[in-house]
Amino acid sequence: METDRLREALERAGLTEYQAAVYLGLLDQGTAPVVDVAERAGVPTSQVYDVVRTLEDRGFVETVEGDRLHARADEPGDVLDELRSTGELLADAADEIEDRWERPDPSEHRVSVVKRRRTVVENARAAVEDAEVSVEFGGTAAQFADLRPALEAAAERGVVVHASVNGPVADSDVSAERLADSPITEVRHSHSPGSFLTVVDRRQGFLSPNVHTDEEYGVQVGDDLLTFLFHWSFLTCGWVPAERLHVADGDESAYISIEEFVRHAAVCWQEGAAVTARVRGRDTDTGDPVAVRGELVDVRLGPDDEAVADPTYDRLGGTVAIVLDTDEGEVAVGGWGAVAEDVEAEVVRVERISE
């Protein structure tokens, strides 16, 4: 490396122009009178003593007292460590700047593609921290552990959180025992590997492959139509086949999708049980938040409102709606993107099932 480049590197590591010049001069000259070093390095004699003392304090040089003050470059172990740590710091800073620069706000971009999986995970974490209604998380045990504090904080705020952990869970926190006190609404585990996939409040979706790819990338969406595709993938591929590990409240079932509610609770209703449900959603005319509670009196599937006693998920892939008998009369509740019904359901909670 040329001397000018070396001097520039030392200055970037925190040395002043004069300190870098004196240190390089001592490296070249060995032990030498300080005033001679100053002359060759172009440093004012009036300042060189302070410069040398500062370098000595930082471990760059050591001084030798005599008729004149001499100095020499100290053994460079500590200096090398400092320079290398500074280089690592600058490299990490460069990576972080690049990462943050390419990190778009999903709420302002319908679709964005990023280069790193960690960008997707970090953006998902930020979205979970601001979640108000629901979170669907799918990922590895390590990714679950990474986002678990944010998921639990969201659940503590009343957000319905469904977490599906994919792949091996050995030596991890993913077990019924270790999740016993977790506020997360429900946690499931699938032995099959899967992608990192998180849906937040139906408006933000995050996807990044964990397997079967040699190149990292991620996709982020900020649109309720596109996130519906993420949700349906999560539901059918990651959630339904998985084994239940943990439920925060065993006395209450919470469903993020009306399809799952119909698949479970409506079966009981078809068999003659009385089902009382509470729905949090939005008025389909105004978009305003609404909450309704009542007894299930009808289940409608498909354009002809067909009755299916035990519907499978392929039958639930079309139009699905329920009718609740509330204190204000009957209210029709639809699923994601409902238009014809009175309410678009965001969360359905079963309060009671009685024979």
CSV table of C-alpha atoms in Angstrom, one decimal:
chain,number,residue,atom,x,y,z
A,1,MET,CA,0.0,0.0,0.0
A,2,GLU,CA,1.3,3.5,-0.9
A,3,THR,CA,2.2,5.8,2.0
A,4,ASP,CA,-0.6,8.2,1.1
A,5,ARG,CA,-3.2,5.4,1.2
A,6,LEU,CA,-1.7,4.2,4.5
A,7,ARG,CA,-1.9,7.6,6.0
A,8,GLU,CA,-5.6,7.9,4.8
A,9,ALA,CA,-6.4,4.6,6.5
A,10,LEU,CA,-4.8,5.7,9.8
A,11,GLU,CA,-6.8,8.9,9.7
A,12,ARG,CA,-10.0,7.0,9.0
A,13,ALA,CA,-9.1,4.9,12.1
A,14,GLY,CA,-9.2,8.0,14.2
A,15,LEU,CA,-5.7,9.5,14.0
A,16,THR,CA,-5.2,13.1,13.1
A,17,GLU,CA,-3.1,14.2,10.1
A,18,TYR,CA,-0.1,15.0,12.3
A,19,GLN,CA,-0.5,11.8,14.4
A,20,ALA,CA,-0.5,9.6,11.3
A,21,ALA,CA,2.5,11.4,9.8
A,22,VAL,CA,4.6,11.0,13.0
A,23,TYR,CA,3.6,7.3,13.4
A,24,LEU,CA,4.6,6.5,9.8
A,25,GLY,CA,7.8,8.4,10.3
A,26,LEU,CA,8.7,6.3,13.3
A,27,LEU,CA,7.9,3.1,11.5
A,28,ASP,CA,10.4,4.1,8.8
A,29,GLN,CA,13.1,5.6,11.0
A,30,GLY,CA,12.9,3.3,14.1
A,31,THR,CA,14.0,5.1,17.3
A,32,ALA,CA,14.6,8.7,16.6
A,33,PRO,CA,14.6,12.1,18.2
A,34,VAL,CA,11.1,13.5,18.2
A,35,VAL,CA,12.2,16.8,16.7
A,36,ASP,CA,13.9,15.0,13.8
A,37,VAL,CA,10.7,13.0,13.2
A,38,ALA,CA,8.7,16.2,13.2
A,39,GLU,CA,11.0,17.8,10.7
A,40,ARG,CA,10.8,14.9,8.3
A,41,ALA,CA,7.0,14.5,8.7
A,42,GLY,CA,6.2,18.1,8.3
A,43,VAL,CA,4.8,18.5,11.8
A,44,PRO,CA,5.4,21.8,13.6
A,45,THR,CA,8.0,21.3,16.4
A,46,SER,CA,5.7,23.2,18.8
A,47,GLN,CA,3.1,20.5,18.4
A,48,VAL,CA,5.1,17.3,18.0
A,49,TYR,CA,5.5,16.6,21.7
A,50,ASP,CA,1.7,16.6,22.3
A,51,VAL,CA,1.3,14.4,19.2
A,52,VAL,CA,3.8,11.9,20.5
A,53,ARG,CA,2.3,11.8,24.0
A,54,THR,CA,-1.2,11.2,22.5
A,55,LEU,CA,0.2,8.4,20.3
A,56,GLU,CA,1.8,6.9,23.4
A,57,ASP,CA,-1.4,7.0,25.3
A,58,ARG,CA,-3.1,5.1,22.5
A,59,GLY,CA,-0.3,2.5,22.4
A,60,PHE,CA,1.1,3.4,19.0
A,61,VAL,CA,4.5,4.6,20.2
A,62,GLU,CA,6.7,4.6,23.2
A,63,THR,CA,9.1,7.3,24.3
A,64,VAL,CA,12.7,7.1,25.6
A,65,GLU,CA,13.9,9.9,27.8
A,66,GLY,CA,17.4,11.2,27.3
A,67,ASP,CA,19.2,14.4,26.5
A,68,ARG,CA,16.5,14.7,23.9
A,69,LEU,CA,13.1,13.0,23.8
A,70,HIS,CA,13.3,10.0,21.5
A,71,ALA,CA,10.4,7.9,20.3
A,72,ARG,CA,9.8,4.6,18.5
A,73,ALA,CA,6.9,2.7,17.1
A,74,ASP,CA,5.5,0.3,19.7
A,75,GLU,CA,4.9,-3.4,19.0
A,76,PRO,CA,1.9,-3.2,16.7
A,77,GLY,CA,-0.3,-5.9,18.3
A,78,ASP,CA,-2.8,-3.5,19.8
A,79,VAL,CA,-2.6,-1.1,16.9
A,80,LEU,CA,-3.3,-3.9,14.4
A,81,ASP,CA,-6.3,-5.1,16.6
A,82,GLU,CA,-7.6,-1.5,16.6
A,83,LEU,CA,-7.2,-1.1,12.9
A,84,ARG,CA,-8.9,-4.5,12.1
A,85,SER,CA,-11.8,-3.8,14.5
A,86,THR,CA,-12.2,-0.4,12.8
A,87,GLY,CA,-12.2,-2.1,9.4
A,88,GLU,CA,-14.8,-4.6,10.6
A,89,LEU,CA,-16.9,-1.8,12.1
A,90,LEU,CA,-16.8,0.2,8.8
A,91,ALA,CA,-17.6,-2.9,6.8
A,92,ASP,CA,-20.5,-3.7,9.1
A,93,ALA,CA,-21.7,-0.1,8.8
A,94,ALA,CA,-21.5,-0.3,5.1
A,95,ASP,CA,-23.6,-3.5,5.1
A,96,GLU,CA,-26.1,-1.9,7.4
A,97,ILE,CA,-26.4,1.2,5.4
A,98,GLU,CA,-27.0,-0.8,2.3
A,99,ASP,CA,-29.5,-3.0,4.1
A,100,ARG,CA,-31.5,0.0,5.4
A,101,TRP,CA,-31.3,1.8,2.1
A,102,GLU,CA,-32.9,-1.2,0.3
A,103,ARG,CA,-35.4,-1.7,3.1
A,104,PRO,CA,-38.7,-0.2,1.7
A,105,ASP,CA,-41.7,0.6,3.7
A,106,PRO,CA,-44.2,-2.2,2.8
A,107,SER,CA,-47.1,0.1,3.6
A,108,GLU,CA,-46.0,2.4,0.8
A,109,HIS,CA,-45.1,-0.2,-1.8
A,110,ARG,CA,-47.5,-2.8,-3.2
A,111,VAL,CA,-44.6,-5.1,-4.1
A,112,SER,CA,-40.9,-4.9,-3.4
A,113,VAL,CA,-38.1,-7.4,-3.8
A,114,VAL,CA,-35.0,-7.3,-1.5
A,115,LYS,CA,-31.7,-9.1,-1.6
A,116,ARG,CA,-31.4,-10.4,1.9
A,117,ARG,CA,-33.6,-12.6,4.0
A,118,ARG,CA,-32.6,-10.7,7.1
A,119,THR,CA,-34.1,-7.6,5.6
A,120,VAL,CA,-37.5,-9.4,5.2
A,121,VAL,CA,-37.3,-10.7,8.8
A,122,GLU,CA,-36.4,-7.3,10.2
A,123,ASN,CA,-39.2,-5.6,8.3
A,124,ALA,CA,-41.6,-8.3,9.5
A,125,ARG,CA,-40.5,-7.7,13.1
A,126,ALA,CA,-41.2,-4.0,12.7
A,127,ALA,CA,-44.6,-4.7,11.3
A,128,VAL,CA,-45.4,-7.1,14.1
A,129,GLU,CA,-44.4,-4.5,16.6
A,130,ASP,CA,-47.1,-2.2,15.1
A,131,ALA,CA,-49.7,-4.9,14.6
A,132,GLU,CA,-53.3,-4.1,15.8
A,133,VAL,CA,-55.4,-7.1,14.8
A,134,SER,CA,-53.7,-10.3,13.6
A,135,VAL,CA,-50.3,-11.9,12.9
A,136,GLU,CA,-49.7,-15.1,11.0
A,137,PHE,CA,-46.0,-16.2,11.3
A,138,GLY,CA,-44.4,-19.1,9.6
A,139,GLY,CA,-40.7,-19.9,9.8
A,140,THR,CA,-37.8,-21.9,11.2
A,141,ALA,CA,-37.2,-22.4,15.0
A,142,ALA,CA,-34.4,-19.8,14.8
A,143,GLN,CA,-36.6,-17.3,13.1
A,144,PHE,CA,-39.4,-17.9,15.6
A,145,ALA,CA,-36.9,-17.4,18.5
A,146,ASP,CA,-35.8,-14.2,16.8
A,147,LEU,CA,-39.3,-12.8,16.5
A,148,ARG,CA,-40.8,-14.3,19.6
A,149,PRO,CA,-40.4,-11.2,21.8
A,150,ALA,CA,-42.3,-9.1,19.2
A,151,LEU,CA,-44.9,-11.8,18.7
A,152,GLU,CA,-45.5,-12.1,22.4
A,153,ALA,CA,-45.7,-8.3,22.8
A,154,ALA,CA,-48.3,-8.2,20.1
A,155,ALA,CA,-50.3,-10.9,21.8
A,156,GLU,CA,-50.2,-9.0,25.1
A,157,ARG,CA,-51.8,-6.1,23.2
A,158,GLY,CA,-54.7,-8.3,22.2
A,159,VAL,CA,-53.5,-9.1,18.7
A,160,VAL,CA,-54.4,-12.7,17.6
A,161,VAL,CA,-51.0,-14.3,16.9
A,162,HIS,CA,-50.8,-17.7,15.1
A,163,ALA,CA,-47.3,-19.0,14.8
A,164,SER,CA,-46.3,-22.1,12.7
A,165,VAL,CA,-42.7,-23.3,13.2
A,166,ASN,CA,-41.4,-25.4,10.3
A,167,GLY,CA,-38.6,-28.0,10.3
A,168,PRO,CA,-36.4,-29.3,13.1
A,169,VAL,CA,-36.9,-27.9,16.6
A,170,ALA,CA,-34.2,-29.8,18.5
A,171,ASP,CA,-32.4,-27.7,21.1
A,172,SER,CA,-34.8,-24.8,20.6
A,173,ASP,CA,-37.5,-23.1,22.6
A,174,VAL,CA,-40.3,-24.6,20.5
A,175,SER,CA,-42.0,-27.1,22.9
A,176,ALA,CA,-45.2,-27.2,24.9
A,177,GLU,CA,-43.2,-27.0,28.1
A,178,ARG,CA,-41.2,-23.9,27.1
A,179,LEU,CA,-44.2,-22.2,25.6
A,180,ALA,CA,-46.4,-22.9,28.6
A,181,ASP,CA,-46.5,-19.2,29.8
A,182,SER,CA,-46.4,-17.6,26.4
A,183,PRO,CA,-49.2,-15.2,25.6
A,184,ILE,CA,-49.0,-16.1,21.9
A,185,THR,CA,-52.5,-17.2,20.9
A,186,GLU,CA,-51.5,-20.5,19.3
A,187,VAL,CA,-48.3,-22.1,18.2
A,188,ARG,CA,-48.0,-25.1,15.9
A,189,HIS,CA,-45.2,-27.2,14.5
A,190,SER,CA,-44.7,-28.9,11.2
A,191,HIS,CA,-41.8,-31.3,10.6
A,192,SER,CA,-41.7,-30.2,7.0
A,193,PRO,CA,-39.4,-27.3,6.1
A,194,GLY,CA,-41.0,-24.1,4.8
A,195,SER,CA,-40.5,-20.5,3.8
A,196,PHE,CA,-40.4,-17.5,6.1
A,197,LEU,CA,-43.9,-16.2,5.7
A,198,THR,CA,-45.6,-13.5,7.8
A,199,VAL,CA,-48.8,-11.7,7.4
A,200,VAL,CA,-49.7,-8.7,9.5
A,201,ASP,CA,-53.1,-7.1,9.8
A,202,ARG,CA,-54.0,-8.4,6.3
A,203,ARG,CA,-52.1,-5.4,4.8
A,204,GLN,CA,-48.5,-6.5,5.0
A,205,GLY,CA,-46.9,-9.7,3.8
A,206,PHE,CA,-43.3,-10.9,4.0
A,207,LEU,CA,-41.9,-14.0,2.2
A,208,SER,CA,-38.4,-15.4,1.9
A,209,PRO,CA,-37.4,-19.0,1.0
A,210,ASN,CA,-35.6,-20.9,3.7
A,211,VAL,CA,-34.8,-23.9,1.5
A,212,HIS,CA,-34.3,-25.0,-2.2
A,213,THR,CA,-32.5,-21.8,-3.2
A,214,ASP,CA,-28.9,-20.9,-3.6
A,215,GLU,CA,-29.6,-17.2,-3.6
A,216,GLU,CA,-31.2,-15.2,-0.8
A,217,TYR,CA,-34.1,-12.9,-1.7
A,218,GLY,CA,-37.3,-11.7,-0.2
A,219,VAL,CA,-40.7,-10.4,-1.3
A,220,GLN,CA,-42.7,-7.8,0.6
A,221,VAL,CA,-46.2,-6.7,-0.2
A,222,GLY,CA,-48.5,-4.0,1.1
A,223,ASP,CA,-51.9,-4.8,-0.4
A,224,ASP,CA,-54.8,-6.7,1.1
A,225,LEU,CA,-55.4,-8.6,-2.2
A,226,LEU,CA,-51.8,-9.8,-2.5
A,227,THR,CA,-51.5,-10.6,1.2
A,228,PHE,CA,-54.6,-12.8,0.9
A,229,LEU,CA,-52.6,-15.1,-1.3
A,230,PHE,CA,-49.9,-15.2,1.4
A,231,HIS,CA,-52.6,-15.9,4.0
A,232,TRP,CA,-54.1,-18.7,2.1
A,233,SER,CA,-50.7,-20.3,1.6
A,234,PHE,CA,-50.0,-20.0,5.3
A,235,LEU,CA,-53.4,-21.5,6.2
A,236,THR,CA,-53.4,-24.5,3.9
A,237,CYS,CA,-49.6,-25.3,3.7
A,238,GLY,CA,-48.3,-24.1,7.1
A,239,TRP,CA,-51.1,-24.0,9.6
A,240,VAL,CA,-53.7,-26.7,8.9
A,241,PRO,CA,-51.3,-29.6,8.6
A,242,ALA,CA,-49.2,-28.6,11.6
A,243,GLU,CA,-49.4,-30.1,15.1
A,244,ARG,CA,-50.7,-27.9,17.9
A,245,LEU,CA,-48.1,-27.2,20.6
A,246,HIS,CA,-49.5,-24.4,22.6
A,247,VAL,CA,-52.7,-22.4,23.1
A,248,ALA,CA,-52.7,-19.4,25.4
A,249,ASP,CA,-56.4,-19.6,26.4
A,250,GLY,CA,-57.8,-23.1,26.3
A,251,ASP,CA,-61.3,-21.8,26.9
A,252,GLU,CA,-61.5,-19.6,23.8
A,253,SER,CA,-60.8,-20.3,20.1
A,254,ALA,CA,-59.7,-17.4,17.9
A,255,TYR,CA,-59.7,-17.6,14.1
A,256,ILE,CA,-58.0,-15.2,11.8
A,257,SER,CA,-59.9,-16.6,8.8
A,258,ILE,CA,-63.6,-17.2,8.6
A,259,GLU,CA,-62.8,-20.4,6.6
A,260,GLU,CA,-61.1,-21.9,9.6
A,261,PHE,CA,-64.0,-20.9,11.8
A,262,VAL,CA,-66.5,-22.6,9.5
A,263,ARG,CA,-64.3,-25.7,9.1
A,264,HIS,CA,-64.4,-26.2,12.9
A,265,ALA,CA,-67.2,-24.4,14.7
A,266,ALA,CA,-69.8,-24.7,12.0
A,267,VAL,CA,-69.5,-28.4,12.0
A,268,CYS,CA,-70.7,-28.4,15.6
A,269,TRP,CA,-73.5,-26.1,14.5
A,270,GLN,CA,-74.5,-28.4,11.7
A,271,GLU,CA,-74.8,-31.2,14.2
A,272,GLY,CA,-77.2,-29.2,16.3
A,273,ALA,CA,-75.0,-27.4,18.8
A,274,ALA,CA,-75.6,-23.7,19.7
A,275,VAL,CA,-72.5,-21.6,18.7
A,276,THR,CA,-72.0,-18.1,20.1
A,277,ALA,CA,-69.3,-16.1,18.3
A,278,ARG,CA,-67.8,-12.6,18.6
A,279,VAL,CA,-66.5,-11.0,15.4
A,280,ARG,CA,-64.1,-8.1,15.0
A,281,GLY,CA,-64.0,-6.7,11.5
A,282,ARG,CA,-65.0,-3.8,9.2
A,283,ASP,CA,-68.2,-2.5,7.9
A,284,THR,CA,-68.2,-3.4,4.2
A,285,ASP,CA,-69.9,-0.1,3.2
A,286,THR,CA,-67.8,2.4,5.2
A,287,GLY,CA,-64.7,0.4,6.1
A,288,ASP,CA,-65.1,1.4,9.8
A,289,PRO,CA,-64.1,-1.0,12.5
A,290,VAL,CA,-67.0,-2.9,14.0
A,291,ALA,CA,-67.6,-5.6,16.6
A,292,VAL,CA,-70.6,-7.9,16.5
A,293,ARG,CA,-71.7,-10.8,18.8
A,294,GLY,CA,-74.4,-13.3,18.4
A,295,GLU,CA,-75.5,-16.9,17.9
A,296,LEU,CA,-74.7,-18.6,14.6
A,297,VAL,CA,-77.8,-19.2,12.6
A,298,ASP,CA,-76.6,-19.8,9.1
A,299,VAL,CA,-73.5,-20.8,7.1
A,300,ARG,CA,-73.4,-20.0,3.4
A,301,LEU,CA,-71.0,-21.6,1.0
A,302,GLY,CA,-70.6,-20.7,-2.7
A,303,PRO,CA,-72.8,-18.6,-4.9
A,304,ASP,CA,-75.8,-20.8,-4.2
A,305,ASP,CA,-75.4,-20.7,-0.4
A,306,GLU,CA,-75.1,-24.5,-0.4
A,307,ALA,CA,-75.1,-26.4,2.9
A,308,VAL,CA,-72.1,-28.6,3.5
A,309,ALA,CA,-72.1,-30.6,6.7
A,310,ASP,CA,-68.4,-31.1,6.9
A,311,PRO,CA,-66.7,-28.7,4.5
A,312,THR,CA,-63.1,-29.3,3.4
A,313,TYR,CA,-60.7,-26.5,2.6
A,314,ASP,CA,-61.1,-26.9,-1.1
A,315,ARG,CA,-64.9,-26.3,-0.7
A,316,LEU,CA,-64.0,-23.3,1.5
A,317,GLY,CA,-61.9,-21.7,-1.2
A,318,GLY,CA,-64.8,-19.8,-2.7
A,319,THR,CA,-67.4,-17.5,-1.1
A,320,VAL,CA,-67.9,-18.2,2.6
A,321,ALA,CA,-70.2,-16.3,4.9
A,322,ILE,CA,-72.0,-16.8,8.3
A,323,VAL,CA,-75.0,-15.1,9.8
A,324,LEU,CA,-75.1,-14.1,13.5
A,325,ASP,CA,-78.3,-13.4,15.4
A,326,THR,CA,-77.3,-10.3,17.4
A,327,ASP,CA,-79.2,-7.9,19.7
A,328,GLU,CA,-79.7,-5.6,16.6
A,329,GLY,CA,-80.9,-8.4,14.4
A,330,GLU,CA,-79.2,-10.8,11.9
A,331,VAL,CA,-75.8,-9.7,10.6
A,332,ALA,CA,-74.1,-11.3,7.6
A,333,VAL,CA,-70.4,-11.8,8.1
A,334,GLY,CA,-68.1,-12.5,5.1
A,335,GLY,CA,-64.4,-13.4,4.8
A,336,TRP,CA,-61.4,-11.6,3.5
A,337,GLY,CA,-62.5,-9.1,0.8
A,338,ALA,CA,-66.3,-9.4,1.6
A,339,VAL,CA,-68.5,-7.1,-0.4
A,340,ALA,CA,-72.1,-8.4,-0.3
A,341,GLU,CA,-72.1,-9.1,3.5
A,342,ASP,CA,-72.6,-6.5,6.3
A,343,VAL,CA,-69.2,-7.2,7.9
A,344,GLU,CA,-65.8,-8.3,6.7
A,345,ALA,CA,-64.4,-10.5,9.5
A,346,GLU,CA,-60.9,-10.0,10.7
A,347,VAL,CA,-61.0,-12.1,13.8
A,348,VAL,CA,-63.7,-14.6,14.9
A,349,ARG,CA,-63.8,-15.8,18.5
A,350,VAL,CA,-65.9,-18.7,19.7
A,351,GLU,CA,-67.4,-17.8,23.1
A,352,ARG,CA,-69.5,-20.8,23.6
A,353,ILE,CA,-70.6,-24.1,22.1
A,354,SER,CA,-73.5,-25.8,23.9
A,355,GLU,CA,-75.5,-28.9,23.0
